[in-house]
Amino acid sequence: MLRANVEQAWPAALLVFITLANFASPLLAYAILLIYSGASIASLKPPLKRLRAGDIAVVALVAALSALLPAIFASAKHHPSLFSVFFVAVAGVVEEMFFRGVLLEREGIPMQAFYFALAHFALGDPVSLVLSALLTPHYFLLGLTLGIIASRRGFHLSAVFHALYNVVSTQHVLAASPATLAAVLVADAAAFLLVLVHFHRCVGGKTHKKFLPGNRL
């Protein structure tokens, strides 16, 4: 009964997270998401495979390159505080716990990527909303990439990608332009293909069932 209640509460947890992140406190939003995700993972026990050095190296390299490529359109160099760097790294890990640790097995790769993109809408003001809406394909592609990684090795490896990607991305401010958006999407697509090819090769070319919701197979 407790496990069922925890599983069914994820829409409420996501709604609370989005609301707090946009209209109250991002720190509180991530704290609540961490608590819910930790409880859910303890109940669901998603599979975590032993990390291999080759997988870590590939994931880290792809994450860094996909975050750096759009920097050619950076409008300014950014020098974030140590707290900001720490926060975005932890935020990436917490998001992996929720979207890939909890939702992936239940909803499948495409749907968890959709909810991941939805969670990144900035609702605080009209300008932020429009800009974040334009980035929806970026977050969806990123969610697919992270979903592939987690489905092959576990959310602990996708957390490595996400944390590193966030940290590298804080080092520059991107210009708001069609060229920038195109560069971001090209980087996302390249990252997705590289990850897909790497893990496709590692598992012998098997089609992965988690493109469908795990609880409906």
C-alpha positions as a LaTeX table, in Angstrom:
\begin{tabular}{lrrr}
\hline
Residue & $x$ (\AA) & $y$ (\AA) & $z$ (\AA) \\
\hline
Met1 & 0.00 & 0.00 & 0.00 \\
Leu2 & 2.79 & 2.42 & 0.92 \\
Arg3 & 4.65 & 1.67 & $-2.31$ \\
Ala4 & 1.50 & 2.22 & $-4.37$ \\
Asn5 & 0.84 & 5.53 & $-2.62$ \\
Val6 & 4.40 & 6.69 & $-3.23$ \\
Glu7 & 4.23 & 5.76 & $-6.92$ \\
Gln8 & 0.90 & 7.49 & $-7.47$ \\
Ala9 & 2.03 & 10.71 & $-5.79$ \\
Trp10 & 4.55 & 11.68 & $-8.50$ \\
Pro11 & 2.19 & 14.10 & $-10.37$ \\
Ala12 & 1.60 & 16.00 & $-7.14$ \\
Ala13 & 5.34 & 16.07 & $-6.41$ \\
Leu14 & 6.03 & 17.44 & $-9.90$ \\
Leu15 & 3.32 & 20.09 & $-9.58$ \\
Val16 & 4.63 & 21.21 & $-6.19$ \\
Phe17 & 8.16 & 21.37 & $-7.58$ \\
Ile18 & 7.16 & 23.49 & $-10.59$ \\
Thr19 & 5.07 & 25.83 & $-8.44$ \\
Leu20 & 7.74 & 26.38 & $-5.79$ \\
Ala21 & 10.56 & 26.73 & $-8.32$ \\
Asn22 & 8.68 & 29.45 & $-10.22$ \\
Phe23 & 6.81 & 31.35 & $-7.53$ \\
Ala24 & 8.51 & 30.69 & $-4.20$ \\
Ser25 & 11.94 & 29.19 & $-3.51$ \\
Pro26 & 14.01 & 26.99 & $-5.86$ \\
Leu27 & 15.91 & 25.72 & $-2.82$ \\
Leu28 & 12.68 & 24.56 & $-1.21$ \\
Ala29 & 11.49 & 23.10 & $-4.51$ \\
Tyr30 & 14.57 & 20.93 & $-4.87$ \\
Ala31 & 14.54 & 19.97 & $-1.20$ \\
Ile32 & 10.99 & 18.64 & $-1.53$ \\
Leu33 & 11.79 & 16.88 & $-4.81$ \\
Leu34 & 14.82 & 15.28 & $-3.14$ \\
Ile35 & 12.75 & 14.00 & $-0.22$ \\
Tyr36 & 10.05 & 12.57 & $-2.49$ \\
Ser37 & 12.56 & 11.04 & $-4.91$ \\
Gly38 & 14.59 & 9.49 & $-2.10$ \\
Ala39 & 11.49 & 7.89 & $-0.58$ \\
Ser40 & 10.32 & 6.66 & $-3.98$ \\
Ile41 & 13.69 & 5.19 & $-4.93$ \\
Ala42 & 13.90 & 3.41 & $-1.57$ \\
Ser43 & 10.51 & 1.86 & $-2.34$ \\
Leu44 & 10.88 & 1.20 & $-6.07$ \\
Lys45 & 14.55 & 0.15 & $-6.01$ \\
Pro46 & 15.32 & 0.99 & $-9.67$ \\
Pro47 & 18.14 & $-1.10$ & $-11.19$ \\
Leu48 & 21.64 & 0.36 & $-10.85$ \\
Lys49 & 24.45 & $-1.35$ & $-12.73$ \\
Arg50 & 28.11 & $-1.14$ & $-11.82$ \\
Leu51 & 29.66 & 1.89 & $-13.47$ \\
Arg52 & 32.45 & 1.18 & $-15.92$ \\
Ala53 & 35.31 & 3.57 & $-16.57$ \\
Gly54 & 34.56 & 3.63 & $-20.30$ \\
Asp55 & 30.93 & 4.58 & $-19.75$ \\
Ile56 & 31.86 & 7.34 & $-17.31$ \\
Ala57 & 34.47 & 8.72 & $-19.72$ \\
Val58 & 32.06 & 8.74 & $-22.68$ \\
Val59 & 29.24 & 10.31 & $-20.68$ \\
Ala60 & 31.51 & 12.99 & $-19.19$ \\
Leu61 & 33.03 & 13.84 & $-22.57$ \\
Val62 & 29.66 & 14.06 & $-24.34$ \\
Ala63 & 28.21 & 16.17 & $-21.52$ \\
Ala64 & 31.10 & 18.63 & $-21.61$ \\
Leu65 & 31.12 & 18.93 & $-25.39$ \\
Ser66 & 27.35 & 19.36 & $-25.69$ \\
Ala67 & 27.46 & 22.13 & $-23.09$ \\
Leu68 & 30.48 & 23.84 & $-24.68$ \\
Leu69 & 29.43 & 23.79 & $-28.35$ \\
Pro70 & 26.74 & 26.50 & $-28.01$ \\
Ala71 & 29.30 & 28.71 & $-26.23$ \\
Ile72 & 30.43 & 29.99 & $-29.63$ \\
Phe73 & 27.29 & 32.12 & $-29.45$ \\
Ala74 & 27.91 & 33.25 & $-25.88$ \\
Ser75 & 27.19 & 36.92 & $-25.29$ \\
Ala76 & 29.41 & 37.06 & $-22.21$ \\
Lys77 & 31.69 & 35.00 & $-20.02$ \\
His78 & 30.07 & 34.11 & $-16.71$ \\
His79 & 31.86 & 33.66 & $-13.40$ \\
Pro80 & 29.37 & 31.94 & $-11.09$ \\
Ser81 & 29.88 & 31.74 & $-7.35$ \\
Leu82 & 30.92 & 28.46 & $-5.76$ \\
Phe83 & 27.43 & 28.18 & $-4.29$ \\
Ser84 & 25.86 & 28.56 & $-7.74$ \\
Val85 & 28.11 & 25.86 & $-9.18$ \\
Phe86 & 27.33 & 23.55 & $-6.26$ \\
Phe87 & 23.61 & 24.25 & $-6.53$ \\
Val88 & 23.32 & 23.49 & $-10.26$ \\
Ala89 & 25.31 & 20.28 & $-9.79$ \\
Val90 & 23.07 & 19.13 & $-6.95$ \\
Ala91 & 19.98 & 20.23 & $-8.89$ \\
Gly92 & 21.05 & 17.98 & $-11.76$ \\
Val93 & 21.43 & 15.01 & $-9.42$ \\
Val94 & 18.05 & 15.61 & $-7.79$ \\
Glu95 & 16.34 & 15.91 & $-11.17$ \\
Glu96 & 17.92 & 12.60 & $-12.20$ \\
Met97 & 16.60 & 10.95 & $-9.07$ \\
Phe98 & 13.08 & 12.06 & $-9.94$ \\
Phe99 & 12.87 & 11.90 & $-13.74$ \\
Arg100 & 15.16 & 8.93 & $-14.37$ \\
Gly101 & 15.10 & 7.22 & $-10.96$ \\
Val102 & 11.31 & 7.41 & $-10.46$ \\
Leu103 & 9.56 & 8.26 & $-13.74$ \\
Leu104 & 11.67 & 6.34 & $-16.26$ \\
Glu105 & 10.61 & 2.86 & $-15.18$ \\
Arg106 & 6.99 & 3.91 & $-14.81$ \\
Glu107 & 6.45 & 6.15 & $-17.84$ \\
Gly108 & 9.11 & 5.13 & $-20.37$ \\
Ile109 & 11.81 & 7.22 & $-22.03$ \\
Pro110 & 9.70 & 9.57 & $-24.22$ \\
Met111 & 7.20 & 10.49 & $-21.50$ \\
Gln112 & 9.78 & 11.14 & $-18.79$ \\
Ala113 & 11.56 & 13.41 & $-21.30$ \\
Phe114 & 8.28 & 15.23 & $-21.91$ \\
Tyr115 & 7.74 & 15.82 & $-18.18$ \\
Phe116 & 11.38 & 16.89 & $-17.85$ \\
Ala117 & 10.84 & 19.54 & $-20.54$ \\
Leu118 & 7.57 & 20.62 & $-18.92$ \\
Ala119 & 9.31 & 21.13 & $-15.58$ \\
His120 & 11.69 & 23.65 & $-17.16$ \\
Phe121 & 9.04 & 26.12 & $-18.24$ \\
Ala122 & 9.74 & 29.47 & $-16.55$ \\
Leu123 & 6.35 & 30.80 & $-15.47$ \\
Gly124 & 7.43 & 33.87 & $-13.53$ \\
Asp125 & 6.95 & 36.41 & $-16.33$ \\
Pro126 & 5.88 & 36.46 & $-20.01$ \\
Val127 & 9.39 & 36.96 & $-21.42$ \\
Ser128 & 10.82 & 34.05 & $-19.45$ \\
Leu129 & 7.85 & 31.91 & $-20.44$ \\
Val130 & 8.41 & 32.57 & $-24.15$ \\
Leu131 & 12.15 & 31.94 & $-23.92$ \\
Ser132 & 11.70 & 28.72 & $-21.98$ \\
Ala133 & 9.01 & 27.57 & $-24.41$ \\
Leu134 & 11.47 & 28.01 & $-27.28$ \\
Leu135 & 13.85 & 25.74 & $-25.39$ \\
Thr136 & 11.30 & 22.93 & $-25.08$ \\
Pro137 & 12.93 & 20.85 & $-27.86$ \\
His138 & 16.29 & 21.29 & $-26.11$ \\
Tyr139 & 15.01 & 19.95 & $-22.81$ \\
Phe140 & 13.12 & 17.13 & $-24.52$ \\
Leu141 & 16.24 & 15.99 & $-26.42$ \\
Leu142 & 18.30 & 16.29 & $-23.25$ \\
Gly143 & 15.70 & 14.22 & $-21.42$ \\
Leu144 & 15.89 & 11.53 & $-24.11$ \\
Thr145 & 19.68 & 11.42 & $-23.84$ \\
Leu146 & 19.57 & 11.16 & $-20.06$ \\
Gly147 & 16.84 & 8.53 & $-20.34$ \\
Ile148 & 18.99 & 6.37 & $-22.61$ \\
Ile149 & 21.92 & 6.59 & $-20.20$ \\
Ala150 & 19.78 & 5.75 & $-17.17$ \\
Ser151 & 17.98 & 2.90 & $-18.92$ \\
Arg152 & 21.30 & 1.26 & $-19.78$ \\
Arg153 & 23.28 & 1.82 & $-16.59$ \\
Gly154 & 21.06 & 3.53 & $-14.02$ \\
Phe155 & 20.22 & 7.07 & $-12.96$ \\
His156 & 23.51 & 7.37 & $-11.08$ \\
Leu157 & 25.33 & 7.57 & $-14.43$ \\
Ser158 & 22.85 & 10.00 & $-15.97$ \\
Ala159 & 23.39 & 12.11 & $-12.84$ \\
Val160 & 27.09 & 12.36 & $-13.75$ \\
Phe161 & 26.12 & 13.69 & $-17.20$ \\
His162 & 23.52 & 16.11 & $-15.84$ \\
Ala163 & 25.68 & 17.55 & $-13.05$ \\
Leu164 & 28.64 & 18.09 & $-15.37$ \\
Tyr165 & 26.44 & 19.56 & $-18.10$ \\
Asn166 & 24.93 & 22.04 & $-15.64$ \\
Val167 & 28.30 & 23.09 & $-14.24$ \\
Val168 & 29.85 & 23.67 & $-17.68$ \\
Ser169 & 26.76 & 25.54 & $-18.87$ \\
Thr170 & 27.06 & 28.07 & $-16.05$ \\
Gln171 & 30.39 & 29.29 & $-17.42$ \\
His172 & 28.83 & 31.36 & $-20.22$ \\
Val173 & 25.72 & 33.40 & $-21.00$ \\
Leu174 & 24.13 & 32.50 & $-24.33$ \\
Ala175 & 22.78 & 35.16 & $-26.66$ \\
Ala176 & 19.05 & 34.90 & $-27.35$ \\
Ser177 & 19.03 & 34.31 & $-31.10$ \\
Pro178 & 17.91 & 31.75 & $-33.69$ \\
Ala179 & 21.55 & 30.82 & $-34.31$ \\
Thr180 & 22.05 & 30.08 & $-30.62$ \\
Leu181 & 18.94 & 27.91 & $-30.48$ \\
Ala182 & 20.07 & 26.04 & $-33.58$ \\
Ala183 & 23.51 & 25.43 & $-32.05$ \\
Val184 & 21.94 & 24.15 & $-28.84$ \\
Leu185 & 19.69 & 21.74 & $-30.73$ \\
Val186 & 22.56 & 20.51 & $-32.91$ \\
Ala187 & 24.60 & 19.86 & $-29.76$ \\
Asp188 & 21.64 & 18.06 & $-28.18$ \\
Ala189 & 21.08 & 15.89 & $-31.25$ \\
Ala190 & 24.77 & 15.02 & $-31.45$ \\
Ala191 & 24.84 & 14.09 & $-27.76$ \\
Phe192 & 21.75 & 11.91 & $-28.18$ \\
Leu193 & 23.21 & 10.08 & $-31.17$ \\
Leu194 & 26.62 & 9.56 & $-29.54$ \\
Val195 & 25.05 & 8.17 & $-26.38$ \\
Leu196 & 22.64 & 6.01 & $-28.36$ \\
Val197 & 25.43 & 4.55 & $-30.50$ \\
His198 & 27.71 & 3.93 & $-27.50$ \\
Phe199 & 25.14 & 2.10 & $-25.40$ \\
His200 & 23.60 & 0.35 & $-28.43$ \\
Arg201 & 27.02 & $-1.13$ & $-29.10$ \\
Cys202 & 27.58 & $-2.02$ & $-25.44$ \\
Val203 & 24.40 & $-4.10$ & $-25.20$ \\
Gly204 & 24.77 & $-5.85$ & $-28.53$ \\
Gly205 & 22.30 & $-3.79$ & $-30.52$ \\
Lys206 & 19.15 & $-4.79$ & $-28.66$ \\
Thr207 & 16.09 & $-2.57$ & $-28.97$ \\
His208 & 15.32 & $-1.20$ & $-25.55$ \\
Lys209 & 11.90 & $-1.81$ & $-24.05$ \\
Lys210 & 11.94 & 1.29 & $-21.85$ \\
Phe211 & 10.86 & 3.41 & $-24.77$ \\
Leu212 & 7.50 & 2.16 & $-23.49$ \\
Pro213 & 6.15 & 2.55 & $-19.95$ \\
Gly214 & 7.53 & $-0.23$ & $-17.80$ \\
Asn215 & 4.30 & $-0.81$ & $-15.91$ \\
Arg216 & 2.34 & $-1.39$ & $-19.11$ \\
Leu217 & 4.43 & $-4.12$ & $-20.70$ \\
\hline
\end{tabular}
